[in-house]
CSV table of C-alpha atoms in Angstrom, one decimal:
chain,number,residue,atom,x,y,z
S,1,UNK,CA,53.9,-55.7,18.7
S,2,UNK,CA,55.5,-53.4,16.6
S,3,UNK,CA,54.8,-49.4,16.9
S,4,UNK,CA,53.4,-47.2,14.4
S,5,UNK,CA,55.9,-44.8,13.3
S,6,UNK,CA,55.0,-41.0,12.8
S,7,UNK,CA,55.8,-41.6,9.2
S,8,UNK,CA,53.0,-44.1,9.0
S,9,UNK,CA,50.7,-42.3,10.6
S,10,UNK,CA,50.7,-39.1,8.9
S,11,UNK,CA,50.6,-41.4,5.6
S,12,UNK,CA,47.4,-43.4,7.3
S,13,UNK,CA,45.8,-39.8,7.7
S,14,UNK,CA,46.6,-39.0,4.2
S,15,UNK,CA,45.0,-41.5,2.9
S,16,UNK,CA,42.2,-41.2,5.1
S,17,UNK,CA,41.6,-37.4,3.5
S,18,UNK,CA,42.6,-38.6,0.3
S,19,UNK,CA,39.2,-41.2,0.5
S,20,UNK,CA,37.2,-38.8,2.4
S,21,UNK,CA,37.6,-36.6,-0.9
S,22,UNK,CA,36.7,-38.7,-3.1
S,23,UNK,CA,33.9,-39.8,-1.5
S,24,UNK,CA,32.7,-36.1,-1.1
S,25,UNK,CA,33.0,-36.2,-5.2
S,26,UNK,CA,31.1,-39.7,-5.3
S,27,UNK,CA,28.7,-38.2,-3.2
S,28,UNK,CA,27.9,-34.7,-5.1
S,29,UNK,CA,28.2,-37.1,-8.7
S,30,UNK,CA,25.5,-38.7,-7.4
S,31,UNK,CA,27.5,-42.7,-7.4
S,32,UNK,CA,27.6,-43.7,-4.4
S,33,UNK,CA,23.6,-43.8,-4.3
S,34,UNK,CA,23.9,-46.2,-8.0
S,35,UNK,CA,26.9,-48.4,-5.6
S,36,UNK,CA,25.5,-49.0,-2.1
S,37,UNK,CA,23.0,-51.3,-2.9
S,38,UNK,CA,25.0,-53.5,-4.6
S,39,UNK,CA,27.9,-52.9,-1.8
S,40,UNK,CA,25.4,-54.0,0.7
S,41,UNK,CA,24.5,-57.6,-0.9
S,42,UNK,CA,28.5,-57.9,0.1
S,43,UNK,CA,28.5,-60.0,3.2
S,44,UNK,CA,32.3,-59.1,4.1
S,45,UNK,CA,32.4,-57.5,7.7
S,46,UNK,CA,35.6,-55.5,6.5
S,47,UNK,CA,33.6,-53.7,3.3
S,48,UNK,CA,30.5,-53.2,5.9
S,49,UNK,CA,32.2,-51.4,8.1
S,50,UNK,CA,33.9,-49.1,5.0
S,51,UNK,CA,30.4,-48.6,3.7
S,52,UNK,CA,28.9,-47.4,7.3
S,53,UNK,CA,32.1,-45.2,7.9
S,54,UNK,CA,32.0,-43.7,4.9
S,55,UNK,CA,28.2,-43.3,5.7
S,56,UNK,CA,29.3,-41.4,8.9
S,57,UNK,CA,32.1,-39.4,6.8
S,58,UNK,CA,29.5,-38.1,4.7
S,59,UNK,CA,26.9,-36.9,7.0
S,60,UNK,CA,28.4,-33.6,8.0
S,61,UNK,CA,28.7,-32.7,4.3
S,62,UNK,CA,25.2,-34.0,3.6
S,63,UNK,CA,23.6,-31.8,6.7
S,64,UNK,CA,25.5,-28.2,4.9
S,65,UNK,CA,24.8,-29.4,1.7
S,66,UNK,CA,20.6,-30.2,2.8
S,67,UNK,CA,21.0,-27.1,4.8
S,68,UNK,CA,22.2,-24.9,2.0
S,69,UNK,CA,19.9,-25.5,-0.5
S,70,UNK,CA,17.0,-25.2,2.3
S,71,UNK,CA,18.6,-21.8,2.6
S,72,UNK,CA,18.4,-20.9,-0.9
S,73,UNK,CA,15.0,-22.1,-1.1
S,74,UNK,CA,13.5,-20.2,1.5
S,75,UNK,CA,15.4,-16.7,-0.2
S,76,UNK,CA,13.8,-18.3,-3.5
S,77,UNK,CA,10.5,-18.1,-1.9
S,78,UNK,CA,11.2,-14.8,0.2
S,79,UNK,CA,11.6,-13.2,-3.7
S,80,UNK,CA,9.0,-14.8,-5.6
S,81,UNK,CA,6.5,-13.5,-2.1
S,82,UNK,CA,8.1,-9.6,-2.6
S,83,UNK,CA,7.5,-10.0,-6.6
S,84,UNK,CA,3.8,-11.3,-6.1
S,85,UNK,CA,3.3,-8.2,-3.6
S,86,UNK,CA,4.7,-5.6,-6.1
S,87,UNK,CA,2.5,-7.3,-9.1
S,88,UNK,CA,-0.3,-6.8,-6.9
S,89,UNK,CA,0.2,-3.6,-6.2
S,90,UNK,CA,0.9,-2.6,-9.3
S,91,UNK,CA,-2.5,-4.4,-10.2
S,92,UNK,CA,-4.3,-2.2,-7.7
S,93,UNK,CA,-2.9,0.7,-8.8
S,94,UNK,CA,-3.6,0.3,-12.2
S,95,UNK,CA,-7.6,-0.9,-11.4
S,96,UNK,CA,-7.9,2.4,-9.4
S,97,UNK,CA,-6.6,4.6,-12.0
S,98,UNK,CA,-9.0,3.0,-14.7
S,99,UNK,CA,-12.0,3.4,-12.3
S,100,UNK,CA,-11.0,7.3,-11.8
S,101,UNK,CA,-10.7,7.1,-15.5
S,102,UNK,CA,-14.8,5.6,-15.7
S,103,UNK,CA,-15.7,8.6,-13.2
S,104,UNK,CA,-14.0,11.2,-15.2
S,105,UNK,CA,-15.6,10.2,-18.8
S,106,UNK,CA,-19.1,9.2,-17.2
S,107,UNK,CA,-18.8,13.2,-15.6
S,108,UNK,CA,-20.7,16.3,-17.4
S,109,UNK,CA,-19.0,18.8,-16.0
S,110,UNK,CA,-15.7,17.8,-17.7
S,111,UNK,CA,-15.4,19.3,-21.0
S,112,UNK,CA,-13.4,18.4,-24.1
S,113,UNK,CA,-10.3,19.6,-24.2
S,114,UNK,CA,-9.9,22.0,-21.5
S,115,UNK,CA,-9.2,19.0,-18.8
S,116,UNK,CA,-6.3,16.5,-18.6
S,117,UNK,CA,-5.2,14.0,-16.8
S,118,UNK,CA,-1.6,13.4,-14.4
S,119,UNK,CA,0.0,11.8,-11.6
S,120,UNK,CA,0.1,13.3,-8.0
S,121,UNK,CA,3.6,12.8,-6.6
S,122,UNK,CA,4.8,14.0,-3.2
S,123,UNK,CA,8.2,16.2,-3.7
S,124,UNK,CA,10.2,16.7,0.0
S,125,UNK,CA,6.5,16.3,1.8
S,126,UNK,CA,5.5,19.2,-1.1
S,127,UNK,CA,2.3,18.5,-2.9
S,128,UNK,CA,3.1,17.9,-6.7
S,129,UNK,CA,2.2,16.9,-10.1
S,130,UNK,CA,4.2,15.1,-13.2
S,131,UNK,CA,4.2,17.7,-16.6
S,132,UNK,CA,2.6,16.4,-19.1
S,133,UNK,CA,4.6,16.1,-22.3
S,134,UNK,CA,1.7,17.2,-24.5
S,135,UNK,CA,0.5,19.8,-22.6
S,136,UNK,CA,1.6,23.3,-21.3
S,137,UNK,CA,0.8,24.4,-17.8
S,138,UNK,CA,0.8,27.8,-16.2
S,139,UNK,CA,1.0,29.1,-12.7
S,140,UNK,CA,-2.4,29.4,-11.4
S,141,UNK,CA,-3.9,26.6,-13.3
S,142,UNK,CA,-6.7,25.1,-11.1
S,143,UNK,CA,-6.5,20.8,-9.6
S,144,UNK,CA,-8.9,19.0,-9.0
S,145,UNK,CA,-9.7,15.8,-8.1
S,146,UNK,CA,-13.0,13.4,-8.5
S,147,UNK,CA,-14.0,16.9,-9.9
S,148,UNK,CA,-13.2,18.9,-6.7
S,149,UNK,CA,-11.0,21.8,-6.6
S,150,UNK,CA,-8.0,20.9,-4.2
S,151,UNK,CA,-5.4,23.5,-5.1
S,152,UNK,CA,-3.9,25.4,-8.2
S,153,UNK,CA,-0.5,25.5,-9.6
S,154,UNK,CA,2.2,27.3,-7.5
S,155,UNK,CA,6.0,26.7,-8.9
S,156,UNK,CA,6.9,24.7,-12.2
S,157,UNK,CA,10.1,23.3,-12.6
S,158,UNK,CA,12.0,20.7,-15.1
S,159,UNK,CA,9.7,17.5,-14.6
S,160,UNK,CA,7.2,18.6,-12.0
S,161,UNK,CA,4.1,21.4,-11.2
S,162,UNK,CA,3.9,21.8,-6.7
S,163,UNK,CA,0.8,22.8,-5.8
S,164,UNK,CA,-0.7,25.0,-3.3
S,165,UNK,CA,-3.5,23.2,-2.1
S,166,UNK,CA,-6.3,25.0,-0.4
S,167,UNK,CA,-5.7,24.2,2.9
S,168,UNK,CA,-2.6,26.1,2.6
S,169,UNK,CA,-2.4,29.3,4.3
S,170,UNK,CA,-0.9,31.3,1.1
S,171,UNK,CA,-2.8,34.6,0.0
S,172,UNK,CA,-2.1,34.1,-3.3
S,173,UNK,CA,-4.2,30.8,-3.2
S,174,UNK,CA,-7.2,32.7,-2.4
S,175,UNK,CA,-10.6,32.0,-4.3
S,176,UNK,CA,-13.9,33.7,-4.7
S,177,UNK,CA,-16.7,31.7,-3.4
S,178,UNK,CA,-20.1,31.2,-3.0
S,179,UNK,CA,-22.7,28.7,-1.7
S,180,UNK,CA,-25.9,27.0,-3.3
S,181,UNK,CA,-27.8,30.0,-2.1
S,182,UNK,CA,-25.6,32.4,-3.8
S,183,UNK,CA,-24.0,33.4,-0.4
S,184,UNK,CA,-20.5,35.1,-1.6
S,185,UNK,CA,-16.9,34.8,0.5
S,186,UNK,CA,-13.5,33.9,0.5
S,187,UNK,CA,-11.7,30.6,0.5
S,188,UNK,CA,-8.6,30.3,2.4
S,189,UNK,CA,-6.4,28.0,4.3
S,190,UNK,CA,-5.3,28.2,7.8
S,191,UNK,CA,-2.3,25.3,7.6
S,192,UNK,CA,-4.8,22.7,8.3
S,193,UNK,CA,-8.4,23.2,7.2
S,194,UNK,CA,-9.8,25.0,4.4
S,195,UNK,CA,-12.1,28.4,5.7
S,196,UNK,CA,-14.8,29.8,3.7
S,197,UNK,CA,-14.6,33.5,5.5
S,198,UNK,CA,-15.0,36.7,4.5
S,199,UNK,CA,-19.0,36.1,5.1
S,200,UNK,CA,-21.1,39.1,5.8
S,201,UNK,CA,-23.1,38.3,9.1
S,202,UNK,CA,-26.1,39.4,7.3
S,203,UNK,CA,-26.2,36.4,5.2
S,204,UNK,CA,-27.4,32.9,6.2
S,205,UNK,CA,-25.1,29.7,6.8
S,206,UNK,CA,-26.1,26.2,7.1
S,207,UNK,CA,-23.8,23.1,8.1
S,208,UNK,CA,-24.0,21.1,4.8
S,209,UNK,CA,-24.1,24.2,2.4
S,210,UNK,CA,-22.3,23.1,-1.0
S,211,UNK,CA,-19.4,25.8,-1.6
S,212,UNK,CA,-18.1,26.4,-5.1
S,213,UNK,CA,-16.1,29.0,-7.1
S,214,UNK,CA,-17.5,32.2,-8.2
S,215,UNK,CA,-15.2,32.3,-10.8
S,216,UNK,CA,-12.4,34.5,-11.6
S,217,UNK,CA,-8.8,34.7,-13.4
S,218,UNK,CA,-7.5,31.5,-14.7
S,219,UNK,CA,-10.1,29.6,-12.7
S,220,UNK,CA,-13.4,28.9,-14.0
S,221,UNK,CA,-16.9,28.9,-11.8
S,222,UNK,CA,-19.2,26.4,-10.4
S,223,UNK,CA,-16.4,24.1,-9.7
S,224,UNK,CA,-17.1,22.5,-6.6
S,225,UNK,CA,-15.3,22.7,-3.5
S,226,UNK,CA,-16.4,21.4,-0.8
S,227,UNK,CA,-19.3,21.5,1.9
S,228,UNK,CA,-20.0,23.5,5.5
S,229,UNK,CA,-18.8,21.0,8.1
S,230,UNK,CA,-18.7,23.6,10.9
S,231,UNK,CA,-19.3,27.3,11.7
S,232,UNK,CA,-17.2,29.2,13.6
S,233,UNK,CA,-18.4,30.7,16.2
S,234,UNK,CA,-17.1,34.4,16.8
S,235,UNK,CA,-19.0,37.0,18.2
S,236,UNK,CA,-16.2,40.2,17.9
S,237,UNK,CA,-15.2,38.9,14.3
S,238,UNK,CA,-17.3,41.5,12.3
S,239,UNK,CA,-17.7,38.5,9.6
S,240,UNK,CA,-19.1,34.6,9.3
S,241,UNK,CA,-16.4,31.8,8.9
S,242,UNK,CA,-16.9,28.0,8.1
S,243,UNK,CA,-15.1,25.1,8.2
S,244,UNK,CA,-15.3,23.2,5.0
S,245,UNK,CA,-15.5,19.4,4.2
S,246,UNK,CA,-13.4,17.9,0.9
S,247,UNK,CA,-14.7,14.9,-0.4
S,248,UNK,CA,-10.9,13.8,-1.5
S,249,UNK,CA,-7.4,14.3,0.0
S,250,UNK,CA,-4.3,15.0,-2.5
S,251,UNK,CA,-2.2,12.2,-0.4
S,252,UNK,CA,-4.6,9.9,-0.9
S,253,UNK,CA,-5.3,10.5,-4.7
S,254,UNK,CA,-2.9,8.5,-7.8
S,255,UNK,CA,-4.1,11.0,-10.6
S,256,UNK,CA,-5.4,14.6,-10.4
S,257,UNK,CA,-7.2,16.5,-13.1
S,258,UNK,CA,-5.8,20.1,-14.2
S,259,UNK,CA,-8.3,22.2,-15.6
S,260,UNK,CA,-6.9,24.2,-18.8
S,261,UNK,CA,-8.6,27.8,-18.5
């Protein structure tokens, strides 16, 4: 029996690649699924054996190929999921906004034209405010939210108003307040809470007191602030302080109201 010379085999294995391409191309064209059933009616041991080898050829190709678009699938998905979450969100945000919206036009104490309406951002952890292109703000300029005075306008730059909210401890944030039963004081923050202080011991405090401005420079009176959650007790302080209540946070707030005085 005569040996198979190198030559031959390295033409065998050409031809070997040679059909193994052009079955990959069959394959991806989509002809060898039209040709198999007719290959199969062939009774001839010799084409069998070609059609289940080339079968076996193709089943690497078919696993990367199945695997691949499974792949591409799932990262379809994965995108489609992210977009549905941001729609939502954005859905939220937008129902919120037009619920604060209701509140604000259903409120009496708003009046026409000397209130408008912005978003709250959050600038390096600062407290802030988006400028309105209509409108001019100044320094001092009182914000509220839900109708509650949170803060006032501290710094205005280029795009943006920061804030100095009330529970800031900054003297030049300080208000003149009083309580339902015309009990007069100070507002002031101590970093955390906001303090109504500056109480003379001779007056009356109750947990539960409503506290609002007295009114003063660029911020008007009667606007509500917030109510006794807690008095301090201090017997060598020669006046009262309490701990107020808000009835909304800045970082939890979308828009904010800036009162034009």
């Amino acid at each position: 029996m005569r040996s198979v010379s190198r030559k031959d085999q390295i033409n065998l294995l050409l031809i070997a690649v040679f059909l193994s391409f052009l079955l990959l191309i069959f394959e991806s064209l989509g002809v060898l699924r039209i040709i198999y059933p007719y290959v199969y009616r062939i009774k001839s041991p010799f084409v069998l054996v070609g059609v289940e080898l080339s079968q076996l050829l193709l089943t690497p190709f078919r696993v990367v190929r199945t695997s691949h678009k499974a792949h591409r699938r799932v990262q379809d998905l994965e995108r489609n999921y992210s977009e549905s979450l941001a729609q939502i969100s954005q859905l939220e945000g937008m129902e919120q906004e037009n619920k604060y919206l209701r509140s604000l036009l259903g409120s009496s104490d708003i009046k026409a034209g000397k209130t408008i309406i912005v978003r709250s951002v959050s600038a390096y952890g600062q407290p802030a405010i988006m400028l309105p292109s209509n409108e001019t703000l100044r320094i001092g300029n009182p914000v509220l939210i839900s109708g509650a005075i949170i803060g006032r306008i501290s710094e205005l730059e280029y795009s943006q108003a920061k804030l100095s909210l009330l529970s800031k401890n900054n003297p030049e944030s300080l208000l003149l307040a009083k309580t339902q039963n015309d009990v007069n004081g100070v507002i002031k923050g101590d970093g955390k809470r906001v303090l109504f202080t500056e109480v003379l011991r001779s007056k009356q405090l109750q947990v539960g007191d409503r506290v609002s401005t007295q009114g003063q420079e660029g911020v008007a009176s009667n606007l509500f602030i917030g109510k006794i959650q807690q008095i301090i007790e201090d017997n060598s302080s020669p006046v009262q302080t309490a701990v107020l209540e808000q009835i909304a946070s800045f970082y939890e707030s979308t828009l904010v109201e800036v009162r034009l005085e």
